Every structure is written in structure tokens, then in C-alpha cells.
CSV table of C-alpha atoms and ligand atoms in Angstrom, one decimal:
chain,number,residue,atom,x,y,z
A,317,UNK,CA,7.8,0.6,-28.0
A,318,UNK,CA,5.7,-2.5,-27.2
A,319,UNK,CA,7.2,-5.2,-25.0
A,320,UNK,CA,6.3,-8.5,-26.7
A,321,UNK,CA,6.5,-10.5,-23.4
A,322,UNK,CA,3.8,-8.2,-22.1
A,323,UNK,CA,1.0,-9.5,-24.3
A,324,UNK,CA,-1.5,-12.3,-23.6
A,325,UNK,CA,-2.0,-14.2,-26.9
A,326,UNK,CA,-5.5,-12.5,-27.3
A,327,UNK,CA,-3.9,-9.1,-26.8
A,328,UNK,CA,-1.2,-9.9,-29.3
A,329,UNK,CA,-3.9,-10.9,-31.8
A,330,UNK,CA,-5.6,-7.5,-31.2
A,331,UNK,CA,-2.4,-5.6,-31.6
A,332,UNK,CA,-1.6,-7.5,-34.8
A,333,UNK,CA,-5.0,-6.6,-36.2
A,334,UNK,CA,-4.2,-2.9,-35.7
A,335,UNK,CA,-1.1,-3.6,-37.7
A,336,UNK,CA,-3.2,-5.2,-40.4
A,337,UNK,CA,-2.0,-8.7,-39.7
A,338,UNK,CA,-4.0,-11.9,-39.5
A,339,UNK,CA,-4.6,-13.6,-36.1
A,340,UNK,CA,-2.5,-16.7,-36.8
A,341,UNK,CA,0.6,-14.5,-36.9
A,342,UNK,CA,0.1,-13.9,-33.1
A,343,UNK,CA,0.2,-17.6,-32.5
A,344,UNK,CA,3.3,-18.0,-34.6
A,345,UNK,CA,5.0,-15.2,-32.6
A,346,UNK,CA,3.9,-16.7,-29.3
A,347,UNK,CA,5.5,-20.0,-30.3
A,348,UNK,CA,8.8,-18.2,-31.2
A,349,UNK,CA,8.8,-16.4,-27.9
A,350,UNK,CA,7.9,-19.2,-25.6
A,351,UNK,CA,8.4,-22.6,-27.3
A,352,UNK,CA,11.5,-21.9,-29.4
A,353,UNK,CA,12.6,-19.1,-27.0
A,354,UNK,CA,14.4,-17.0,-29.6
A,355,UNK,CA,16.2,-13.9,-28.6
A,356,UNK,CA,15.6,-11.8,-31.6
A,357,UNK,CA,12.8,-11.0,-34.1
A,358,UNK,CA,15.1,-11.9,-37.0
A,359,UNK,CA,15.0,-15.5,-35.9
A,360,UNK,CA,11.2,-15.7,-36.4
A,361,UNK,CA,11.8,-17.0,-39.9
A,362,UNK,CA,8.2,-18.0,-40.8
A,363,UNK,CA,7.1,-14.3,-40.6
A,364,UNK,CA,7.3,-12.2,-43.8
A,365,UNK,CA,10.3,-10.0,-43.9
A,366,UNK,CA,8.2,-6.8,-43.9
A,367,UNK,CA,6.4,-7.9,-40.7
A,368,UNK,CA,9.7,-8.7,-39.0
A,369,UNK,CA,10.9,-5.2,-40.0
A,370,UNK,CA,7.7,-3.7,-38.6
A,371,UNK,CA,8.0,-5.6,-35.4
A,372,UNK,CA,11.6,-4.6,-35.0
A,373,UNK,CA,10.7,-1.0,-35.2
A,374,UNK,CA,7.7,-1.2,-32.9
A,375,UNK,CA,8.6,-3.8,-30.3
A,376,UNK,CA,11.2,-5.3,-28.0
A,377,UNK,CA,12.0,-8.7,-26.6
A,378,UNK,CA,14.2,-9.0,-23.6
A,379,UNK,CA,14.5,-5.6,-21.8
A,380,UNK,CA,16.7,-6.7,-18.9
A,381,UNK,CA,20.3,-7.9,-18.5
A,382,UNK,CA,21.7,-10.3,-15.9
A,383,UNK,CA,23.9,-8.5,-13.4
A,384,UNK,CA,24.9,-11.4,-11.1
A,385,UNK,CA,24.4,-15.1,-10.9
A,386,UNK,CA,25.1,-17.4,-8.0
A,387,UNK,CA,24.8,-21.2,-7.8
A,388,UNK,CA,24.5,-23.0,-4.5
A,389,UNK,CA,27.2,-25.7,-4.0
A,390,UNK,CA,24.8,-27.4,-1.6
A,391,UNK,CA,21.7,-27.9,-3.6
A,392,UNK,CA,22.1,-26.3,-7.1
A,393,UNK,CA,19.8,-23.4,-6.3
A,394,UNK,CA,20.5,-20.5,-8.7
A,395,UNK,CA,19.9,-16.9,-7.7
A,396,UNK,CA,20.3,-14.1,-10.2
A,397,UNK,CA,19.8,-10.4,-10.3
A,398,UNK,CA,18.3,-8.7,-13.4
A,399,UNK,CA,18.7,-5.0,-14.1
A,400,UNK,CA,16.4,-2.8,-16.3
A,401,UNK,CA,17.3,0.3,-18.3
A,402,UNK,CA,15.8,2.6,-15.6
A,403,UNK,CA,18.4,1.2,-13.2
A,404,UNK,CA,16.0,-1.0,-11.1
A,405,UNK,CA,17.0,-4.5,-10.1
A,406,UNK,CA,15.1,-7.6,-8.9
A,407,UNK,CA,16.2,-11.0,-8.0
A,408,UNK,CA,14.8,-14.4,-9.1
A,409,UNK,CA,15.5,-17.8,-7.7
A,410,UNK,CA,15.5,-21.1,-9.6
A,411,UNK,CA,15.3,-24.2,-7.3
A,412,UNK,CA,15.8,-27.7,-8.4
A,413,UNK,CA,13.7,-30.3,-6.5
A,414,UNK,CA,13.3,-34.0,-6.9
A,415,UNK,CA,9.8,-33.3,-8.3
A,416,UNK,CA,10.9,-30.6,-10.8
A,417,UNK,CA,12.2,-27.1,-11.0
A,418,UNK,CA,10.5,-24.2,-9.3
A,419,UNK,CA,11.1,-20.5,-9.9
A,420,UNK,CA,10.5,-17.7,-7.4
A,421,UNK,CA,9.5,-14.5,-9.2
A,422,UNK,CA,9.6,-10.9,-8.0
A,423,UNK,CA,6.5,-8.9,-8.6
A,424,UNK,CA,7.7,-5.4,-7.4
A,425,UNK,CA,11.0,-3.6,-7.2
A,426,UNK,CA,11.2,-3.4,-3.4
A,427,UNK,CA,8.0,-3.5,-1.3
A,428,UNK,CA,6.0,-1.1,0.7
A,429,UNK,CA,4.5,-3.6,3.2
A,430,UNK,CA,7.2,-3.0,5.8
A,431,UNK,CA,7.4,-6.5,7.4
A,432,UNK,CA,10.1,-6.1,10.1
A,433,UNK,CA,12.0,-9.3,9.3
A,434,UNK,CA,12.1,-8.9,5.5
A,435,UNK,CA,15.0,-7.4,3.4
A,436,UNK,CA,12.9,-6.6,0.3
A,437,UNK,CA,11.0,-3.8,2.0
A,438,UNK,CA,14.1,-2.0,3.5
A,439,UNK,CA,14.2,0.8,0.8
A,440,UNK,CA,10.4,0.9,0.2
A,441,UNK,CA,8.7,0.2,-3.1
A,442,UNK,CA,10.4,1.7,-6.1
A,443,UNK,CA,8.0,0.5,-8.8
A,444,UNK,CA,5.8,-2.3,-10.0
A,445,UNK,CA,7.1,-5.0,-12.3
A,446,UNK,CA,5.1,-5.4,-15.5
A,447,UNK,CA,3.8,-8.8,-16.5
A,448,UNK,CA,6.4,-8.8,-19.3
A,449,UNK,CA,9.2,-8.2,-16.8
A,450,UNK,CA,8.0,-11.1,-14.7
A,451,UNK,CA,8.0,-13.2,-17.9
A,452,UNK,CA,11.6,-12.3,-18.5
A,453,UNK,CA,12.5,-13.6,-15.0
A,454,UNK,CA,10.9,-16.9,-15.9
A,455,UNK,CA,12.5,-17.1,-19.4
A,456,UNK,CA,16.0,-16.6,-18.0
A,457,UNK,CA,15.3,-19.5,-15.7
A,458,UNK,CA,13.9,-21.7,-18.5
A,459,UNK,CA,16.9,-20.9,-20.7
A,460,UNK,CA,19.2,-22.1,-18.0
A,461,UNK,CA,17.2,-25.3,-17.9
A,462,UNK,CA,17.2,-25.7,-21.7
A,463,UNK,CA,20.9,-26.6,-21.4
A,464,UNK,CA,19.8,-29.6,-19.4
A,465,UNK,CA,16.7,-30.3,-21.4
A,466,UNK,CA,14.5,-29.6,-18.4
A,467,UNK,CA,11.6,-27.3,-17.9
A,468,UNK,CA,10.2,-25.0,-15.2
A,469,UNK,CA,7.5,-27.1,-13.6
A,470,UNK,CA,6.2,-24.7,-10.9
A,471,UNK,CA,6.2,-21.0,-10.2
A,472,UNK,CA,5.8,-19.1,-7.0
A,473,UNK,CA,5.1,-15.4,-6.8
A,474,UNK,CA,7.2,-15.1,-3.6
A,475,UNK,CA,10.2,-13.0,-4.6
A,476,UNK,CA,10.4,-9.3,-3.6
A,477,UNK,CA,7.1,-7.4,-3.6
A,478,UNK,CA,3.5,-7.9,-2.8
A,479,UNK,CA,1.7,-9.5,-5.7
A,480,UNK,CA,-1.8,-8.5,-4.5
A,481,UNK,CA,-0.6,-4.9,-4.6
A,482,UNK,CA,0.1,-5.5,-8.3
A,483,UNK,CA,-2.9,-7.7,-9.0
A,484,UNK,CA,-3.6,-7.1,-12.7
A,485,UNK,CA,0.0,-7.6,-13.8
A,486,UNK,CA,0.4,-10.7,-11.6
A,487,UNK,CA,-2.7,-12.2,-13.2
A,488,UNK,CA,-1.6,-11.3,-16.7
A,489,UNK,CA,1.8,-12.9,-16.0
A,490,UNK,CA,0.0,-16.1,-14.9
A,491,UNK,CA,-2.1,-16.1,-18.1
A,492,UNK,CA,0.9,-15.7,-20.3
A,493,UNK,CA,3.0,-18.5,-18.7
A,494,UNK,CA,-0.1,-20.7,-18.6
A,495,UNK,CA,-1.0,-20.4,-22.3
A,496,UNK,CA,-0.8,-23.8,-24.0
A,497,UNK,CA,0.7,-22.1,-27.1
A,498,UNK,CA,3.5,-20.8,-24.8
A,499,UNK,CA,5.2,-22.2,-21.7
A,500,UNK,CA,2.1,-24.1,-20.7
A,501,UNK,CA,2.8,-24.1,-17.0
A,502,UNK,CA,-0.3,-25.5,-15.3
A,503,UNK,CA,-2.2,-23.1,-13.0
A,504,UNK,CA,-2.2,-25.7,-10.3
A,505,UNK,CA,1.6,-25.4,-10.3
A,506,UNK,CA,1.5,-21.6,-9.7
A,507,UNK,CA,1.4,-20.1,-6.2
A,508,UNK,CA,0.7,-16.6,-5.3
A,509,UNK,CA,1.9,-15.5,-1.8
A,510,UNK,CA,0.4,-12.5,0.0
A,511,UNK,CA,1.0,-10.6,3.1
A,512,UNK,CA,-2.7,-10.8,3.6
A,513,UNK,CA,-4.3,-8.1,1.5
A,514,UNK,CA,-8.0,-9.0,2.0
A,515,UNK,CA,-9.4,-7.3,-1.1
A,516,UNK,CA,-6.9,-9.3,-3.2
A,517,UNK,CA,-7.8,-12.6,-1.6
A,518,UNK,CA,-11.5,-11.9,-2.3
A,519,UNK,CA,-10.7,-10.9,-5.9
A,520,UNK,CA,-8.8,-14.1,-6.3
A,521,UNK,CA,-11.6,-16.2,-4.8
A,522,UNK,CA,-14.1,-14.6,-7.3
A,523,UNK,CA,-11.7,-14.8,-10.2
A,524,UNK,CA,-11.8,-18.6,-10.6
A,525,UNK,CA,-8.2,-19.3,-11.6
A,526,UNK,CA,-7.2,-22.6,-10.0
A,527,UNK,CA,-3.9,-21.3,-8.6
A,528,UNK,CA,-2.6,-21.9,-5.1
A,529,UNK,CA,-2.9,-19.2,-2.5
A,530,UNK,CA,-0.3,-18.8,0.2
A,531,UNK,CA,-0.8,-16.4,3.1
A,532,UNK,CA,2.1,-15.1,5.1
A,533,UNK,CA,0.7,-15.3,8.7
A,534,UNK,CA,3.8,-15.4,10.9
A,535,UNK,CA,1.8,-14.8,14.1
A,536,UNK,CA,-1.7,-15.7,15.2
A,537,UNK,CA,-2.5,-12.9,17.6
A,538,UNK,CA,-3.1,-9.3,16.5
A,539,UNK,CA,-0.7,-7.6,18.8
A,540,UNK,CA,2.3,-9.8,17.8
A,541,UNK,CA,1.3,-9.8,14.1
A,542,UNK,CA,0.9,-6.1,13.9
A,543,UNK,CA,4.4,-5.7,15.5
A,544,UNK,CA,5.9,-7.9,12.7
A,545,UNK,CA,3.6,-6.9,9.8
A,546,UNK,CA,2.1,-3.4,9.7
A,547,UNK,CA,-0.5,-4.7,7.2
A,548,UNK,CA,-2.2,-6.4,10.1
A,549,UNK,CA,-3.4,-3.0,11.4
A,550,UNK,CA,-5.5,-2.6,8.2
A,551,UNK,CA,-6.5,-6.2,7.9
A,552,UNK,CA,-6.4,-7.9,11.3
A,553,UNK,CA,-6.5,-11.6,11.8
A,554,UNK,CA,-10.3,-12.0,12.1
A,555,UNK,CA,-10.8,-10.2,8.8
A,556,UNK,CA,-8.0,-12.1,7.1
A,557,UNK,CA,-9.4,-15.4,8.2
A,558,UNK,CA,-12.9,-14.4,7.0
A,559,UNK,CA,-11.4,-13.7,3.6
A,560,UNK,CA,-9.6,-17.1,3.7
A,561,UNK,CA,-12.8,-18.9,4.6
A,562,UNK,CA,-14.5,-17.2,1.7
A,563,UNK,CA,-11.7,-18.2,-0.6
A,564,UNK,CA,-12.0,-21.9,0.5
A,565,UNK,CA,-15.7,-21.8,0.1
A,566,UNK,CA,-15.6,-20.3,-3.4
A,567,UNK,CA,-12.6,-22.4,-4.7
A,568,UNK,CA,-12.7,-25.6,-2.7
A,569,UNK,CA,-9.0,-25.3,-2.4
A,570,UNK,CA,-6.9,-25.4,0.7
A,571,UNK,CA,-4.6,-22.5,1.6
A,572,UNK,CA,-0.9,-22.6,2.5
A,573,UNK,CA,0.1,-20.5,5.5
A,574,UNK,CA,3.7,-19.3,5.8
A,575,UNK,CA,5.0,-19.1,9.4
A,576,UNK,CA,8.6,-17.8,9.7
A,577,UNK,CA,9.9,-18.7,13.2
A,578,UNK,CA,11.8,-15.9,14.8
A,579,UNK,CA,13.7,-16.7,18.0
A,580,UNK,CA,11.9,-15.6,21.2
A,581,UNK,CA,9.2,-13.8,19.2
A,582,UNK,CA,6.6,-16.1,17.7
A,583,UNK,CA,8.0,-19.5,18.4
A,584,UNK,CA,6.7,-20.7,21.8
A,585,UNK,CA,4.3,-23.6,22.2
A,586,UNK,CA,1.6,-21.1,23.2
A,587,UNK,CA,2.1,-19.4,19.8
A,588,UNK,CA,1.6,-22.8,18.2
A,589,UNK,CA,-1.6,-23.3,20.1
A,590,UNK,CA,-2.8,-19.8,19.0
A,591,UNK,CA,-2.0,-20.8,15.4
A,592,UNK,CA,-4.0,-24.0,15.7
A,593,UNK,CA,-7.0,-22.1,17.1
A,594,UNK,CA,-7.0,-19.6,14.3
A,595,UNK,CA,-6.8,-22.3,11.6
A,596,UNK,CA,-9.4,-24.5,13.2
A,597,UNK,CA,-11.8,-25.9,10.6
A,598,UNK,CA,-10.0,-24.3,7.6
A,599,UNK,CA,-8.5,-26.7,5.0
A,600,UNK,CA,-4.9,-25.5,5.2
A,601,UNK,CA,-1.3,-26.4,5.2
A,602,UNK,CA,1.3,-24.6,7.4
A,603,UNK,CA,4.9,-24.1,6.1
A,604,UNK,CA,7.2,-23.5,9.0
A,605,UNK,CA,10.2,-21.5,7.8
A,606,UNK,CA,13.3,-20.9,10.0
A,607,UNK,CA,13.7,-17.2,9.5
A,608,UNK,CA,16.5,-16.1,7.2
A,609,UNK,CA,19.0,-13.9,8.8
A,610,UNK,CA,19.0,-10.4,7.4
A,611,UNK,CA,22.0,-8.3,8.6
A,612,UNK,CA,19.9,-5.1,8.8
A,613,UNK,CA,17.4,-6.8,11.0
A,614,UNK,CA,17.9,-7.6,14.6
A,615,UNK,CA,16.7,-11.1,15.5
A,616,UNK,CA,17.8,-14.6,16.1
A,617,UNK,CA,16.7,-17.9,14.6
A,618,UNK,CA,14.7,-20.6,16.5
A,619,UNK,CA,16.8,-23.7,17.4
A,620,UNK,CA,16.1,-27.0,15.6
A,621,UNK,CA,14.7,-28.6,18.8
A,622,UNK,CA,12.2,-25.7,19.3
A,623,UNK,CA,11.2,-25.9,15.7
A,624,UNK,CA,10.5,-29.6,16.0
A,625,UNK,CA,8.5,-29.0,19.2
A,626,UNK,CA,6.5,-26.3,17.5
A,627,UNK,CA,5.7,-28.6,14.6
A,628,UNK,CA,4.7,-31.5,17.0
A,629,UNK,CA,2.4,-29.2,19.0
A,630,UNK,CA,0.7,-28.1,15.7
A,631,UNK,CA,0.3,-31.7,14.6
A,632,UNK,CA,-1.0,-32.8,18.0
A,633,UNK,CA,-3.7,-30.2,17.6
A,634,UNK,CA,-4.6,-31.5,14.1
A,635,UNK,CA,-2.9,-28.9,12.0
A,636,UNK,CA,-1.3,-30.0,8.7
A,637,UNK,CA,2.2,-28.7,8.9
A,638,UNK,CA,5.7,-29.2,7.6
A,639,UNK,CA,9.1,-27.5,8.0
A,640,UNK,CA,10.2,-25.9,4.7
A,641,UNK,CA,13.4,-27.2,3.5
A,642,UNK,CA,15.9,-24.3,3.1
A,643,UNK,CA,17.3,-23.8,-0.3
A,644,UNK,CA,20.5,-22.1,-1.3
A,645,UNK,CA,21.5,-20.9,2.2
A,646,UNK,CA,25.1,-20.6,1.1
A,647,UNK,CA,24.2,-17.9,-1.5
A,648,UNK,CA,22.7,-14.7,0.0
A,649,UNK,CA,20.1,-16.3,2.1
A,650,UNK,CA,17.1,-14.0,2.5
A,651,UNK,CA,14.8,-12.5,-0.1
A,652,UNK,CA,16.0,-9.0,-1.2
A,653,UNK,CA,19.5,-9.5,0.0
A,654,UNK,CA,21.2,-10.0,-3.4
A,655,UNK,CA,19.6,-6.7,-4.5
A,656,UNK,CA,20.6,-4.9,-1.3
A,657,UNK,CA,24.2,-6.1,-1.7
A,658,UNK,CA,24.4,-5.0,-5.3
A,659,UNK,CA,22.8,-1.7,-4.9
A,660,UNK,CA,25.7,0.0,-6.6
A,661,UNK,CA,25.7,-2.2,-9.7
A,662,UNK,CA,23.5,-0.3,-12.2
B,1376,SAH,N1,4.7,-10.2,-0.2
B,1376,SAH,C1,4.4,-11.6,-0.3
B,1376,SAH,C2,5.4,-12.4,-1.2
B,1376,SAH,C3,6.8,-12.1,-1.0
B,1376,SAH,S1,7.6,-12.6,0.5
B,1376,SAH,C4,4.2,-12.2,1.0
B,1376,SAH,O1,4.4,-11.5,2.0
B,1376,SAH,O2,3.8,-13.3,1.1
B,1376,SAH,C5,7.7,-14.3,0.4
B,1376,SAH,C6,7.7,-15.0,1.8
B,1376,SAH,O3,9.0,-14.8,2.5
B,1376,SAH,C7,6.7,-14.4,2.8
B,1376,SAH,O4,6.1,-15.5,3.5
B,1376,SAH,C8,7.6,-13.6,3.7
B,1376,SAH,O5,6.9,-13.3,4.9
B,1376,SAH,C9,8.8,-14.4,3.8
B,1376,SAH,N2,10.0,-13.8,4.3
B,1376,SAH,C10,10.4,-12.5,4.2
B,1376,SAH,N3,11.5,-12.3,4.9
B,1376,SAH,C11,11.9,-13.4,5.4
B,1376,SAH,C12,13.0,-13.8,6.2
B,1376,SAH,N4,13.9,-13.0,6.6
B,1376,SAH,N5,13.0,-15.1,6.6
B,1376,SAH,C13,12.1,-16.0,6.2
B,1376,SAH,N6,11.0,-15.7,5.4
B,1376,SAH,C14,10.9,-14.4,5.1
């Protein structure tokens, strides 16, 4: 069975040619899938009946079903959990902002990176998400917005999983949602977030897609970072920063750095100064994130005053930084939590 959401348009054209179909049929199908967002092949009424029959036998549209759905009373954030026939689940978050709607997509079921503060990695990595499964996460979000005549304006690959550990599928997903015959989401409105896998950063730099790169740094000295993020042992800060400088040179784009503040761990003014030193000369933006509480993890959050002091110290040293607004904190705060809570659902 072919998964129709798993094709770039060029790939759909190729597949159609093996079915003896002309190229323009692929464009028609793409429009049905992404512009009209039909839920069955029968609704693709400008295709000949015989082709519809052929497609019904050889391919599928949506392969997941929605298991839970929560809406924040505070800010309208929607968090939902999708389940697939092989009993895996991932969560997706739709966030309404004043500037538009952003969707946070999961790229793997679980994660193998082992960051000590993260819920997604607790059970390890179960399997990769295909591009088509990522597309489904986005289409659920877009269908919710269709009721309000709104569209997804930006996408972040920041749900569960490490997108650079699923590089090809992540890029395919980006190509599919970016296609002007489909959802037409601009590449500049797509952000890929990485734990800091250096080969992936270099590949992205060489690749030329003008998407935004976010790097989860969380600590600016190796000892501390390795204690929070095992990946730092393979790609320590100096190597990571070399890759980041290469990325900036190649693309001319600045990099976002994520820094989750964990009480008493990485949140002192000295840590802020270390961060400023590491980022010196690099076009960057730092997002300070008050760490989300994960019941299985043992740590505290940094107080508001200390967060503010950390921010001011960074700014004093010339670092471009803001505190990330928390969304949906009344609905299963941290990444991976919804999935962990509903482990028995499928
Ligand atoms: N693997 C990728 C993308 C998924 S994680 C990455 O590491 O960037 C998305 C972001 O959420 C990362 O910055 C991650 O470090 C952060 N994160 C994970 N657990 C968190 C928690 N409990 N509180 C705040 N941020 C967290």
C-alpha cells in the first residue's frame, strides 16, 4: 500500500507514470490532498472512475486516528495525540499566536537522545515517523483551523524525536508542505530543532533550503552540557559551534539557540556569561525557556526574578535573547507527557 501523503509531487508523478497515468493527474491529486483536503479518494471527482478505483486498491490517505485532544483554556493551544495501526502514538501541538498559527510536529516515536530533562526520551526511540505521518499531524491541525477559515502559518519540528536523526524524512516532509500546489507553507516559516547532531547541521548548511535552524544548547560548558545531554560527549560544544559557524557562513542565516533554565543547574549569572562567550560573534538569537516540569524527572524551575536577571546579563553582554512565552501550560505541559500519560490507550 502506498501512503499518498508520503509523496513529493515529483514522486507522485513518477508513481503515476508507472500506473500509466499522465503527469497532470499528480497535480490534481496533490490539490485534492492539500488544498481541498478531502478525506477519501472517492471525493477526487475530476479523476476518471477507473483511476479512483486503482488508487483505492493501491494507496491510503489518513493512516492515523486521534486518540485524545486537549484545548488550553488560557491561550487556546491544542494538543492532540495520534495513534497508528502498529500501536505507536505521537503528540502534536497547535499554537495560536497574534501573528498566526504554528504547529509543533513530532519526527520520531520517542527519542534516543537521552536528555535528562525531557519526557520524550523516557522509553527510548520506538521508530521513525515517515514524512507522510508528519504530514498527517499537520493536516489534522489545518482541518481544525479550516473551521475558523485560518491556516497554519508556521511549522516547528520540535515535538518528540530528533529530526536530524531522521533527516531524509524530515526534509521530505518540508518539501511536501512547502509545495505551492499543496499547503504552500514558506520555508522561512519552518524551523528544525536539533539536539546538536553536527553531521546534520553540516548537511543542512550544504543543502540550501532556507529554513530556520534551532539548536538546543541548554548549557555552555562541556561538563554541564554532557550531564544534561549525552549527545554532548559525541559532539562537544567546540565542535557544535564550528558546525554552527559553518552553517551561518553557508546560509547567511542566524541560528536560534534554545536554553531551558533548570533551577540551580544552568541558571546562574556565571552560566549566562559562559553562554555569551560561546555565542560571541555568531549571528544568533537565544530563547530562554523556563523548564517544563516532568514528573519522572527530578528538578526545579528557575524563579521569575532569576530568569529576568539571566536575560539581562545576556543582553548586557550583547546577546540577542528573549524569554519564550509558555503555551498551554494547563494541558500536560512538557513534550512527551501526553503520550506518557496515555501509554495504555492503543
Ligand atoms: N530533538 C530536538 C527537537 C525536539 S525537543 C531538540 O532537541 O531540539 C524540542 C525542545 O524542547 C528542545 O529544545 C528540548 O531541549 C526542549 N525540551 C525538552 N524537554 C523540555 C522540558 N522539560 N522543558 C523545557 N524544554 C524542554
